[in-house]
Amino acid sequence: MIRSGIIKDLTGLLNLLKTSPNSFDKVLHKVNILSVGDGKCRAKLKLDEDHLNPFGAMHGGFSATLLDCVSAYALSTKIPGPHASVEIHLSYFKSARKGDDVLIEASVTKTGKKLAFMEVEIKNGETGDLLAKGTHTAFIL
Amino acid sequence: MIRSGIIKDLTGLLNLLKTSPNSFDKVLHKVNILSVGDGKCRAKLKLDEDHLNPFGAMHGGFSATLLDCVSAYALSTKIPGPHASVEIHLSYFKSARKGDDVLIEASVTKTGKKLAFMEVEIKNGETGDLLAKGTHTAFIL
Amino acid sequence: MIRSGIIKDLTGLLNLLKTSPNSFDKVLHKVNILSVGDGKCRAKLKLDEDHLNPFGAMHGGFSATLLDCVSAYALSTKIPGPHASVEIHLSYFKSARKGDDVLIEASVTKTGKKLAFMEVEIKNGETGDLLAKGTHTAFIL
Amino acid sequence: MIRSGIIKDLTGLLNLLKTSPNSFDKVLHKVNILSVGDGKCRAKLKLDEDHLNPFGAMHGGFSATLLDCVSAYALSTKIPGPHASVEIHLSYFKSARKGDDVLIEASVTKTGKKLAFMEVEIKNGETGDLLAKGTHTAFIL
């Protein structure tokens, strides 16, 4: 969960991910970053089979990975150094299935000298329904 | 996050995962289930590059996926029907790196008629150090 | 944590609290309800000595009590029956001291047949700074 | 939520609480500390009317206050300086009523240089049933 703060814009983010092609982040390879900057990051994807659980619904671990990563991208635009996750908390409201458009909106709620707090909404991109919502707390190294 | 409760033992679990080879659960394909039954599930893995973040540490999203899945396996031995995640909460204590042995121990804390509560410890399998610890709350469908 | 859903408006809420003058809710007796209805509740108070910890800062347990109660008032305007708390999660951002104005804003994020999700922001009423933010998940009985 | 780490034993704790008789901690005046030391604190109380919600069940805000305070007492035996709460998370399993014996067991899960993690179990003292369980994360000042 240690991350660097070198992401200044979309190019920086894509360069970072390219340097470690076999990391766990590759599970996000179908995710499109819509915007990143000023403590915010928006992303979207069309749900495919590899985002689902064996019962055909969006996987809770995949949602948590979206929370973790997209909020870290948002934070990286705001703080200069690396950070490490302290806690994540995620509530699941509604299911989604293959073919659904999913929108992820992360923002930094508050940064202090050593701690940063982010929150993330995961929505159905067509209906606007909230699918999941959570928080991510990080320690600034 | 909807899951079935048809897992009675290790064979049932492996059969379930085999039926959906392209689901997100495939990120766990290097995880070995040590035991599953009576509301508990123990698993282990040796951390490889595809479990890490771009900075070489165990990925927070992968840890959350371990929490989500291994606790769901534990619950599936205890309740007859399917369930859906309501909330997960995870605290990160210590980092782990490529080659580290990781032990995951999930247990059901409490089940009611409609809600089930689980907790999971993720440890360094050699030193016993706690890497992360969390809870998973599910709704019994 | 079992509560009734009989609160329709401010009068209903005040009547409820009057029926049990010695309950733990009396720790909120300096809290003024600004509005309650349509899944929302806003309240404010001026911090006094009995809201603080021994070190002169707003008490974390009092903040949690505000989260629990004000969100329950918000929920009670939306569902007909009683409910019970399942989980609360609260992040603390900034301290407050005696004499500070505190604003509490609770809203229902989502209700289903058996579960309801609420969130609460606790702010400094003068500066608008976020002091704490959290979630409350309840089971509809 | 800022607290000092001057509690070395039961006497130190009681002295601290005596110095601020009108703080929010007075809601715990019927709580008996059974033991405090070595990163742990055990306490008990008999539930009275002023620990309940208007519907006669143990108040969720009071449970959260027990979590917050008893875990802070446990932490104070382990770290020299003051600390501030970062997050609390609490799951509610079972209700309790007037006259029930309640046992609170807090322990420090992990301390680092700047962060400390605690967990707390709240049990029925007679049946041993788990009433609530939660975590408290603090920043070491």
Coordinates of C-alpha atoms in Angstrom, one line a residue:
Chain A
M1 CA 0.0 0.0 0.0
I2 CA 3.0 2.3 -0.3
R3 CA 2.5 4.8 -3.2
S4 CA 4.3 7.7 -4.6
G5 CA 3.0 11.2 -5.1
I6 CA 4.5 11.8 -8.5
I7 CA 1.2 11.9 -10.3
K8 CA 0.6 15.4 -11.5
D9 CA -1.7 14.7 -14.4
L10 CA -3.0 11.9 -16.6
T11 CA 0.3 11.4 -18.3
G12 CA 2.2 11.0 -15.1
L13 CA -0.4 8.4 -13.9
L14 CA -0.2 6.4 -17.1
N15 CA 3.6 6.5 -17.0
L16 CA 3.6 5.2 -13.5
L17 CA 1.3 2.3 -14.3
K18 CA 3.4 1.4 -17.4
T19 CA 6.5 1.0 -15.3
S20 CA 5.1 -2.0 -13.4
P21 CA 3.0 -3.9 -16.0
N22 CA 2.6 -7.0 -13.9
S23 CA 1.5 -5.3 -10.6
F24 CA -2.0 -5.9 -9.2
D25 CA -3.0 -2.6 -10.8
K26 CA -3.4 -4.4 -14.1
V27 CA -6.9 -5.6 -12.9
L28 CA -7.8 -1.9 -13.7
H29 CA -6.6 -2.1 -17.3
K30 CA -10.2 -1.6 -18.7
V31 CA -10.7 1.5 -16.5
N32 CA -10.6 4.8 -18.3
I33 CA -9.4 7.8 -16.3
L34 CA -11.6 10.7 -17.2
S35 CA -9.8 13.4 -15.3
V36 CA -7.2 13.7 -12.5
G37 CA -6.1 16.8 -10.7
D38 CA -6.7 19.2 -7.8
G39 CA -7.4 16.4 -5.4
K40 CA -10.0 14.7 -7.5
C41 CA -10.0 11.8 -9.9
R42 CA -12.9 10.5 -12.1
A43 CA -12.8 7.2 -14.0
K44 CA -15.2 4.9 -15.8
L45 CA -15.5 1.4 -17.1
K46 CA -17.9 -1.0 -18.7
L47 CA -18.2 -4.0 -16.5
D48 CA -16.9 -7.2 -18.0
E49 CA -16.7 -10.8 -16.9
D50 CA -13.4 -10.3 -15.2
H51 CA -14.9 -7.7 -12.8
L52 CA -17.6 -10.0 -11.5
N53 CA -17.9 -12.6 -8.8
P54 CA -18.9 -16.2 -9.7
F55 CA -22.6 -15.2 -9.4
G56 CA -22.4 -12.5 -12.1
A57 CA -22.4 -9.4 -9.9
M58 CA -19.7 -6.7 -9.6
H59 CA -17.1 -8.2 -7.2
G60 CA -16.7 -6.6 -3.8
G61 CA -13.0 -7.0 -4.0
F62 CA -12.9 -5.2 -7.3
S63 CA -15.0 -2.3 -5.9
A64 CA -12.5 -2.1 -3.0
T65 CA -9.7 -2.0 -5.5
L66 CA -11.4 0.9 -7.4
L67 CA -11.8 2.7 -4.1
D68 CA -8.2 2.2 -3.1
C69 CA -6.6 3.1 -6.4
V70 CA -8.8 5.9 -7.7
S71 CA -8.6 7.7 -4.4
A72 CA -4.8 7.3 -4.3
Y73 CA -4.6 8.9 -7.8
A74 CA -6.7 11.8 -6.4
L75 CA -4.4 12.2 -3.4
S76 CA -1.3 12.0 -5.5
T77 CA -2.2 15.2 -7.3
K78 CA -2.3 17.0 -3.9
I79 CA 0.7 15.8 -1.9
P80 CA 4.3 15.7 -3.0
G81 CA 5.6 12.5 -1.3
P82 CA 4.6 8.9 -1.1
H83 CA 1.8 7.6 1.2
A84 CA 0.6 4.4 2.7
S85 CA -3.0 3.2 3.3
V86 CA -4.1 3.2 6.9
E87 CA -7.8 2.2 6.5
I88 CA -10.5 1.7 4.0
H89 CA -14.2 1.4 4.7
L90 CA -16.8 0.6 2.0
S91 CA -20.6 0.3 2.0
Y92 CA -22.3 -1.7 -0.8
F93 CA -25.7 -0.3 -1.8
K94 CA -26.7 -1.9 -5.1
S95 CA -25.4 -4.6 -7.5
A96 CA -24.2 -4.1 -11.0
R97 CA -23.8 -6.7 -13.8
K98 CA -21.9 -7.3 -17.0
G99 CA -22.3 -4.5 -19.5
D100 CA -23.2 -1.9 -16.9
D101 CA -21.4 1.5 -17.1
V102 CA -19.6 2.3 -13.9
L103 CA -18.5 5.7 -12.8
I104 CA -15.9 6.2 -10.1
E105 CA -15.5 9.7 -8.4
A106 CA -12.8 10.1 -5.8
S107 CA -11.9 13.3 -3.9
V108 CA -9.7 14.3 -1.1
T109 CA -11.8 15.3 1.9
K110 CA -9.0 16.7 4.1
T111 CA -5.2 16.6 4.3
G112 CA -3.0 17.3 7.3
K113 CA 0.7 17.1 7.8
K114 CA 0.7 13.3 8.2
L115 CA -2.8 12.1 7.4
A116 CA -5.0 12.4 4.4
F117 CA -8.7 11.4 4.1
M118 CA -10.4 10.6 0.8
E119 CA -13.8 9.5 -0.2
V120 CA -15.1 7.6 -3.3
E121 CA -18.5 7.1 -4.9
I122 CA -19.1 4.3 -7.3
K123 CA -22.2 4.9 -9.4
N124 CA -24.1 3.4 -12.3
G125 CA -23.1 5.7 -15.1
E126 CA -26.4 5.5 -16.8
T127 CA -29.0 5.7 -14.0
G128 CA -26.7 7.6 -11.5
D129 CA -27.6 5.1 -8.8
L130 CA -25.0 4.8 -6.1
L131 CA -23.5 1.3 -6.1
A132 CA -21.0 1.7 -3.3
K133 CA -19.4 4.5 -1.3
G134 CA -16.4 4.5 0.9
T135 CA -13.5 6.2 2.6
H136 CA -9.7 5.8 2.4
T137 CA -7.4 7.1 5.1
A138 CA -3.6 7.4 4.3
F139 CA -0.4 8.2 6.1
I140 CA 1.8 10.7 4.3
L141 CA 5.4 9.3 4.4
Chain B
M1 CA -21.1 -9.1 -4.2
I2 CA -23.9 -11.7 -4.3
R3 CA -22.6 -15.1 -3.3
S4 CA -24.1 -18.5 -2.8
G5 CA -23.8 -20.6 0.3
I6 CA -23.2 -23.9 -1.5
I7 CA -19.7 -24.3 -0.2
K8 CA -19.6 -27.2 2.3
D9 CA -15.9 -28.1 2.0
L10 CA -12.8 -27.6 0.0
T11 CA -14.2 -29.5 -2.9
G12 CA -17.4 -27.4 -3.1
L13 CA -15.3 -24.3 -3.0
L14 CA -13.0 -25.4 -5.8
N15 CA -15.9 -26.5 -7.9
L16 CA -17.6 -23.2 -7.5
L17 CA -14.5 -21.3 -8.6
K18 CA -14.0 -23.6 -11.6
T19 CA -17.4 -22.8 -12.9
S20 CA -16.5 -19.1 -13.6
P21 CA -12.9 -19.2 -14.7
N22 CA -12.9 -15.6 -15.9
S23 CA -14.4 -13.9 -12.9
F24 CA -12.4 -11.5 -10.7
D25 CA -11.8 -14.4 -8.3
K26 CA -9.0 -15.5 -10.7
V27 CA -6.8 -12.9 -9.0
L28 CA -6.7 -15.4 -6.2
H29 CA -5.4 -18.3 -8.3
K30 CA -2.1 -18.5 -6.4
V31 CA -3.9 -18.6 -3.1
N32 CA -4.0 -22.0 -1.4
I33 CA -7.0 -22.9 0.8
L34 CA -5.6 -24.6 3.9
S35 CA -9.0 -25.4 5.5
V36 CA -12.6 -24.4 5.2
G37 CA -15.5 -25.4 7.5
D38 CA -17.4 -24.6 10.7
G39 CA -17.4 -20.9 10.0
K40 CA -13.7 -20.6 9.4
C41 CA -11.4 -20.5 6.4
R42 CA -7.6 -20.4 6.4
A43 CA -5.6 -19.7 3.3
K44 CA -2.0 -18.9 2.4
L45 CA 0.0 -17.6 -0.6
K46 CA 3.5 -16.5 -1.5
L47 CA 3.4 -12.9 -2.6
D48 CA 4.2 -12.5 -6.3
E49 CA 4.6 -9.5 -8.5
D50 CA 0.9 -9.6 -9.5
H51 CA -0.1 -9.0 -5.8
L52 CA 1.9 -5.8 -5.4
N53 CA 1.4 -2.2 -6.2
P54 CA 3.7 -0.3 -8.5
F55 CA 6.0 0.5 -5.5
G56 CA 6.6 -3.2 -4.7
A57 CA 4.4 -3.5 -1.6
M58 CA 1.3 -5.8 -1.2
H59 CA -1.6 -4.0 -2.9
G60 CA -4.3 -2.6 -0.6
G61 CA -6.9 -3.7 -3.1
F62 CA -5.6 -7.2 -3.2
S63 CA -5.7 -7.3 0.7
A64 CA -9.3 -6.1 0.5
T65 CA -10.1 -8.9 -2.0
L66 CA -8.6 -11.5 0.3
L67 CA -10.7 -10.1 3.1
D68 CA -13.8 -10.2 1.0
C69 CA -13.4 -13.7 -0.5
V70 CA -11.8 -15.7 2.3
S71 CA -14.5 -14.4 4.8
A72 CA -17.2 -15.3 2.3
Y73 CA -15.8 -18.8 2.0
A74 CA -16.0 -19.0 5.9
L75 CA -19.6 -17.8 5.9
S76 CA -20.6 -20.1 3.1
T77 CA -19.9 -23.1 5.4
K78 CA -22.3 -21.8 8.0
I79 CA -25.4 -20.5 6.1
P80 CA -27.5 -22.3 3.5
G81 CA -28.4 -19.5 1.1
P82 CA -26.6 -16.8 -0.8
H83 CA -25.5 -13.5 0.8
A84 CA -24.5 -10.0 -0.3
S85 CA -21.8 -7.8 1.1
V86 CA -23.0 -4.8 3.1
E87 CA -19.8 -3.3 4.4
I88 CA -16.1 -4.0 4.6
H89 CA -13.6 -2.3 6.9
L90 CA -9.8 -2.9 6.8
S91 CA -6.9 -1.5 8.7
Y92 CA -3.4 -1.8 7.3
F93 CA -0.6 -2.4 9.9
K94 CA 2.5 -3.5 8.1
S95 CA 3.8 -3.9 4.5
A96 CA 4.8 -7.1 2.8
R97 CA 6.9 -7.7 -0.3
K98 CA 7.5 -10.2 -3.1
G99 CA 8.4 -13.6 -1.7
D100 CA 6.8 -13.1 1.6
D101 CA 4.5 -15.8 2.9
V102 CA 1.0 -14.5 3.7
L103 CA -1.5 -16.3 5.9
I104 CA -5.2 -15.4 5.8
E105 CA -7.5 -16.4 8.7
A106 CA -11.2 -15.7 8.4
S107 CA -13.9 -16.5 10.9
V108 CA -17.6 -15.8 11.4
T109 CA -18.1 -13.6 14.5
K110 CA -21.9 -13.7 14.6
T111 CA -24.8 -14.7 12.4
G112 CA -28.4 -13.6 12.8
K113 CA -31.4 -14.3 10.7
K114 CA -30.5 -11.7 8.1
L115 CA -27.0 -10.4 8.9
A116 CA -23.7 -12.1 9.3
F117 CA -20.5 -10.6 10.6
M118 CA -17.0 -11.9 9.8
E119 CA -13.5 -10.9 10.6
V120 CA -10.2 -11.6 8.9
E121 CA -6.5 -11.4 9.9
I122 CA -3.8 -11.2 7.3
K123 CA -0.4 -12.2 8.7
N124 CA 3.1 -12.7 7.7
G125 CA 3.3 -16.5 7.7
E126 CA 6.9 -16.6 8.9
T127 CA 7.1 -13.9 11.5
G128 CA 3.4 -14.0 12.6
D129 CA 3.3 -10.2 12.3
L130 CA -0.2 -8.8 11.6
L131 CA -0.2 -7.1 8.2
A132 CA -3.9 -6.1 8.1
K133 CA -7.1 -6.9 9.9
G134 CA -10.7 -6.2 9.0
T135 CA -14.4 -7.0 9.1
H136 CA -17.0 -8.0 6.5
T137 CA -20.7 -7.6 7.1
A138 CA -23.1 -9.5 4.9
F139 CA -26.9 -9.6 4.3
I140 CA -28.3 -13.1 4.1
L141 CA -30.6 -13.3 1.1
Chain C
M1 CA -29.8 0.7 19.5
I2 CA -33.4 -0.1 18.7
R3 CA -35.3 3.0 17.7
S4 CA -38.8 3.7 16.5
G5 CA -39.7 5.5 13.3
I6 CA -42.5 7.6 14.8
I7 CA -40.7 10.9 14.3
K8 CA -42.5 12.8 11.5
D9 CA -41.4 16.3 12.5
L10 CA -39.7 18.3 15.2
T11 CA -42.7 18.0 17.5
G12 CA -42.7 14.2 17.2
L13 CA -39.0 14.1 17.9
L14 CA -39.2 16.3 21.0
N15 CA -42.2 14.3 22.3
L16 CA -40.2 11.1 22.0
L17 CA -37.3 12.4 23.9
K18 CA -39.5 13.8 26.6
T19 CA -40.9 10.3 27.3
S20 CA -37.6 9.0 28.5
P21 CA -36.0 11.9 30.3
N22 CA -33.2 9.8 31.9
S23 CA -32.0 8.0 28.8
F24 CA -28.5 8.5 27.4
D25 CA -30.1 11.0 24.9
K26 CA -30.0 13.5 27.7
V27 CA -26.4 14.1 26.8
L28 CA -27.8 15.9 23.8
H29 CA -30.0 18.4 25.8
K30 CA -28.0 21.4 24.6
V31 CA -28.4 20.4 21.0
N32 CA -30.9 22.4 19.0
I33 CA -32.6 20.6 16.1
L34 CA -32.7 23.1 13.2
S35 CA -34.8 20.9 10.8
V36 CA -35.9 17.3 10.5
G37 CA -37.8 15.8 7.5
D38 CA -37.5 14.2 4.1
G39 CA -34.6 12.0 5.2
K40 CA -32.5 14.8 6.6
C41 CA -31.8 16.3 10.0
R42 CA -29.7 19.4 10.8
A43 CA -28.8 20.4 14.4
K44 CA -26.4 22.7 16.1
L45 CA -24.9 23.3 19.5
K46 CA -22.4 25.6 21.3
L47 CA -19.7 23.3 22.8
D48 CA -19.7 23.4 26.6
E49 CA -17.5 21.7 29.2
D50 CA -19.7 18.6 29.3
H51 CA -19.1 17.9 25.6
L52 CA -15.3 17.8 26.0
N53 CA -12.7 15.2 27.0
P54 CA -10.4 15.8 30.0
F55 CA -8.0 17.7 27.7
G56 CA -10.4 20.3 26.6
A57 CA -11.3 19.0 23.1
M58 CA -14.6 17.8 21.7
H59 CA -15.0 14.3 23.0
G60 CA -14.8 11.5 20.4
G61 CA -17.6 9.6 22.1
F62 CA -19.8 12.7 22.0
S63 CA -19.2 13.1 18.3
A64 CA -20.1 9.4 17.8
T65 CA -23.3 10.0 19.8
L66 CA -24.2 13.0 17.6
L67 CA -23.6 10.7 14.5
D68 CA -25.7 8.0 15.9
C69 CA -28.7 10.1 17.1
V70 CA -28.9 12.8 14.4
S71 CA -28.8 10.2 11.6
A72 CA -31.4 8.1 13.4
Y73 CA -33.7 11.2 13.5
A74 CA -33.1 11.7 9.7
L75 CA -33.9 8.0 9.1
S76 CA -37.0 8.1 11.2
T77 CA -38.6 10.6 8.9
K78 CA -38.3 8.2 6.0
I79 CA -39.2 4.7 7.3
P80 CA -42.3 3.8 9.2
G81 CA -41.0 1.1 11.6
P82 CA -38.3 0.9 14.2
H83 CA -34.6 0.2 13.3
A84 CA -31.4 -1.0 15.0
S85 CA -27.9 0.1 14.4
V86 CA -25.6 -2.3 12.5
E87 CA -22.5 -0.3 12.1
I88 CA -21.0 3.1 12.6
H89 CA -17.8 4.5 11.2
L90 CA -16.4 7.9 12.0
S91 CA -13.3 9.8 10.9
Y92 CA -12.0 12.7 13.0
F93 CA -10.5 15.6 11.0
K94 CA -10.1 18.6 13.3
S95 CA -10.6 19.4 16.9
A96 CA -13.0 21.8 18.5
R97 CA -13.1 23.5 21.9
K98 CA -15.4 25.1 24.4
G99 CA -17.5 27.9 22.9
D100 CA -17.2 26.7 19.3
D101 CA -20.4 26.4 17.3
V102 CA -20.9 23.0 15.9
L103 CA -23.3 22.1 13.1
I104 CA -24.5 18.5 12.5
E105 CA -25.9 17.6 9.1
A106 CA -27.3 14.0 8.6
S107 CA -28.9 12.5 5.6
V108 CA -30.1 9.2 4.4
T109 CA -27.9 7.9 1.6
K110 CA -30.0 4.9 0.6
T111 CA -32.8 2.8 2.0
G112 CA -33.7 -0.8 0.9
K113 CA -36.3 -3.2 2.3
K114 CA -34.2 -4.2 5.3
L115 CA -31.2 -1.9 5.4
A116 CA -30.7 1.9 5.6
F117 CA -27.5 3.8 5.1
M118 CA -27.0 7.3 6.5
E119 CA -24.1 9.8 6.6
V120 CA -23.3 12.7 8.8
E121 CA -21.0 15.7 8.7
I122 CA -20.0 17.5 11.8
K123 CA -18.7 21.0 11.1
N124 CA -17.5 24.1 12.8
G125 CA -20.5 26.3 12.3
E126 CA -18.5 29.5 11.9
T127 CA -15.6 28.5 9.7
G128 CA -17.4 25.6 7.9
D129 CA -14.4 23.4 8.6
L130 CA -15.2 19.7 8.7
L131 CA -14.6 18.3 12.2
A132 CA -15.7 14.7 11.6
K133 CA -17.6 12.7 9.1
G134 CA -19.1 9.3 9.3
T135 CA -21.6 6.7 8.3
H136 CA -24.4 4.8 10.1
T137 CA -25.9 1.6 8.8
A138 CA -29.2 0.4 10.3
F139 CA -31.4 -2.7 10.0
I140 CA -35.1 -2.0 9.5
L141 CA -37.1 -4.1 12.0
Chain D
M1 CA -10.3 13.6 21.0
I2 CA -6.9 14.7 22.2
R3 CA -5.7 12.7 25.1
S4 CA -2.6 12.4 27.3
G5 CA -0.6 9.3 27.9
I6 CA 0.0 9.9 31.5
I7 CA -2.1 6.9 32.6
K8 CA 0.3 4.3 34.1
D9 CA -2.2 2.4 36.3
L10 CA -5.6 2.6 37.8
T11 CA -4.6 5.4 40.1
G12 CA -3.3 7.6 37.3
L13 CA -6.5 7.0 35.4
L14 CA -8.7 7.9 38.3
N15 CA -6.7 11.0 39.0
L16 CA -7.0 12.2 35.4
L17 CA -10.8 11.8 35.4
K18 CA -11.0 13.6 38.7
T19 CA -9.3 16.7 37.3
S20 CA -12.2 17.4 34.9
P21 CA -15.3 16.4 36.7
N22 CA -17.7 18.0 34.2
S23 CA -16.2 16.6 31.0
F24 CA -18.2 14.1 28.8
D25 CA -16.3 11.3 30.6
K26 CA -18.7 11.7 33.4
V27 CA -21.2 9.6 31.4
L28 CA -18.9 6.7 32.4
H29 CA -19.2 7.3 36.2
K30 CA -20.9 4.0 36.8
V31 CA -18.2 2.1 34.9
N32 CA -15.7 0.2 37.0
I33 CA -12.2 -0.3 35.7
L34 CA -11.2 -3.9 36.5
S35 CA -7.6 -3.6 35.2
V36 CA -5.4 -1.3 33.1
G37 CA -1.9 -1.9 32.0
D38 CA 0.4 -3.5 29.4
G39 CA -1.7 -2.2 26.5
K40 CA -5.0 -3.6 27.9
C41 CA -7.9 -2.3 29.8
R42 CA -10.9 -4.2 31.2
A43 CA -14.0 -2.6 32.6
K44 CA -17.5 -3.5 33.6
L45 CA -20.8 -1.9 34.5
K46 CA -24.4 -2.7 35.2
L47 CA -26.6 -1.1 32.6
D48 CA -28.8 1.6 34.1
E49 CA -31.5 3.9 32.6
D50 CA -29.0 6.5 31.7
H51 CA -27.1 4.1 29.4
L52 CA -30.2 3.3 27.3
N53 CA -32.0 4.8 24.3
P54 CA -35.6 5.9 24.5
F55 CA -36.6 2.4 23.6
G56 CA -34.9 0.7 26.5
A57 CA -31.9 -0.8 24.7
M58 CA -28.2 0.0 25.3
H59 CA -27.5 3.3 23.5
G60 CA -25.3 3.0 20.4
G61 CA -23.7 6.3 21.3
F62 CA -22.9 5.0 24.7
S63 CA -21.3 1.9 23.3
A64 CA -19.2 4.1 21.0
T65 CA -18.1 6.1 24.0
L66 CA -17.1 2.9 25.8
L67 CA -15.1 1.9 22.7
D68 CA -13.4 5.3 22.5
C69 CA -12.5 5.7 26.2
V70 CA -11.6 2.2 27.3
S71 CA -9.3 1.7 24.3
A72 CA -7.7 5.1 25.0
Y73 CA -7.0 4.0 28.6
A74 CA -5.4 0.8 27.2
L75 CA -3.3 2.8 24.8
S76 CA -2.2 5.3 27.4
T77 CA -0.4 2.5 29.3
K78 CA 1.7 1.9 26.2
I79 CA 2.7 5.2 24.8
P80 CA 4.3 8.1 26.6
G81 CA 2.7 11.1 24.9
P82 CA -0.8 12.3 24.1
H83 CA -2.8 11.0 21.1
A84 CA -5.8 12.0 19.0
S85 CA -8.5 9.7 17.5
V86 CA -8.3 9.2 13.7
E87 CA -11.2 6.7 13.2
I88 CA -13.6 4.5 15.1
H89 CA -15.6 1.6 13.6
L90 CA -18.2 -0.3 15.6
S91 CA -20.4 -3.2 14.7
Y92 CA -23.5 -3.9 16.8
F93 CA -24.4 -7.6 17.3
K94 CA -26.9 -7.9 20.1
S95 CA -29.0 -5.7 22.3
A96 CA -28.7 -5.3 26.1
R97 CA -31.2 -3.9 28.6
K98 CA -31.4 -2.3 32.0
G99 CA -29.8 -4.5 34.7
D100 CA -27.6 -6.4 32.3
D101 CA -23.9 -6.8 33.2
V102 CA -21.6 -5.4 30.5
L103 CA -18.0 -6.3 30.2
I104 CA -15.6 -4.1 28.1
E105 CA -12.2 -5.5 27.0
A106 CA -9.9 -3.2 25.1
S107 CA -6.4 -4.0 23.8
V108 CA -3.8 -2.4 21.6
T109 CA -3.4 -4.3 18.4
K110 CA -0.4 -2.5 17.0
T111 CA 1.6 0.7 17.6
G112 CA 4.0 2.4 15.2
K113 CA 5.8 5.6 15.5
K114 CA 2.8 7.8 14.7
L115 CA -0.2 5.5 14.6
A116 CA -1.8 3.2 17.1
F117 CA -4.5 0.6 16.5
M118 CA -6.8 -0.7 19.2
E119 CA -9.8 -3.1 19.4
V120 CA -12.6 -3.5 21.8
E121 CA -15.1 -6.2 22.6
I122 CA -18.3 -5.3 24.5
K123 CA -19.9 -8.4 26.0
N124 CA -22.7 -9.5 28.2
G125 CA -20.9 -10.3 31.4
E126 CA -23.1 -13.2 32.3
T127 CA -23.7 -15.0 29.1
G128 CA -20.5 -14.0 27.4
D129 CA -22.4 -13.0 24.3
L130 CA -20.7 -10.4 22.1
L131 CA -22.8 -7.2 22.1
A132 CA -20.6 -5.0 19.9
K133 CA -17.0 -5.0 18.6
G134 CA -15.0 -2.3 17.1
T135 CA -11.7 -0.6 16.3
H136 CA -10.1 2.7 17.3
T137 CA -7.2 4.2 15.3
A138 CA -5.2 7.0 16.9
F139 CA -2.5 9.4 15.9
I140 CA 0.4 9.7 18.4
L141 CA 1.1 13.4 18.9

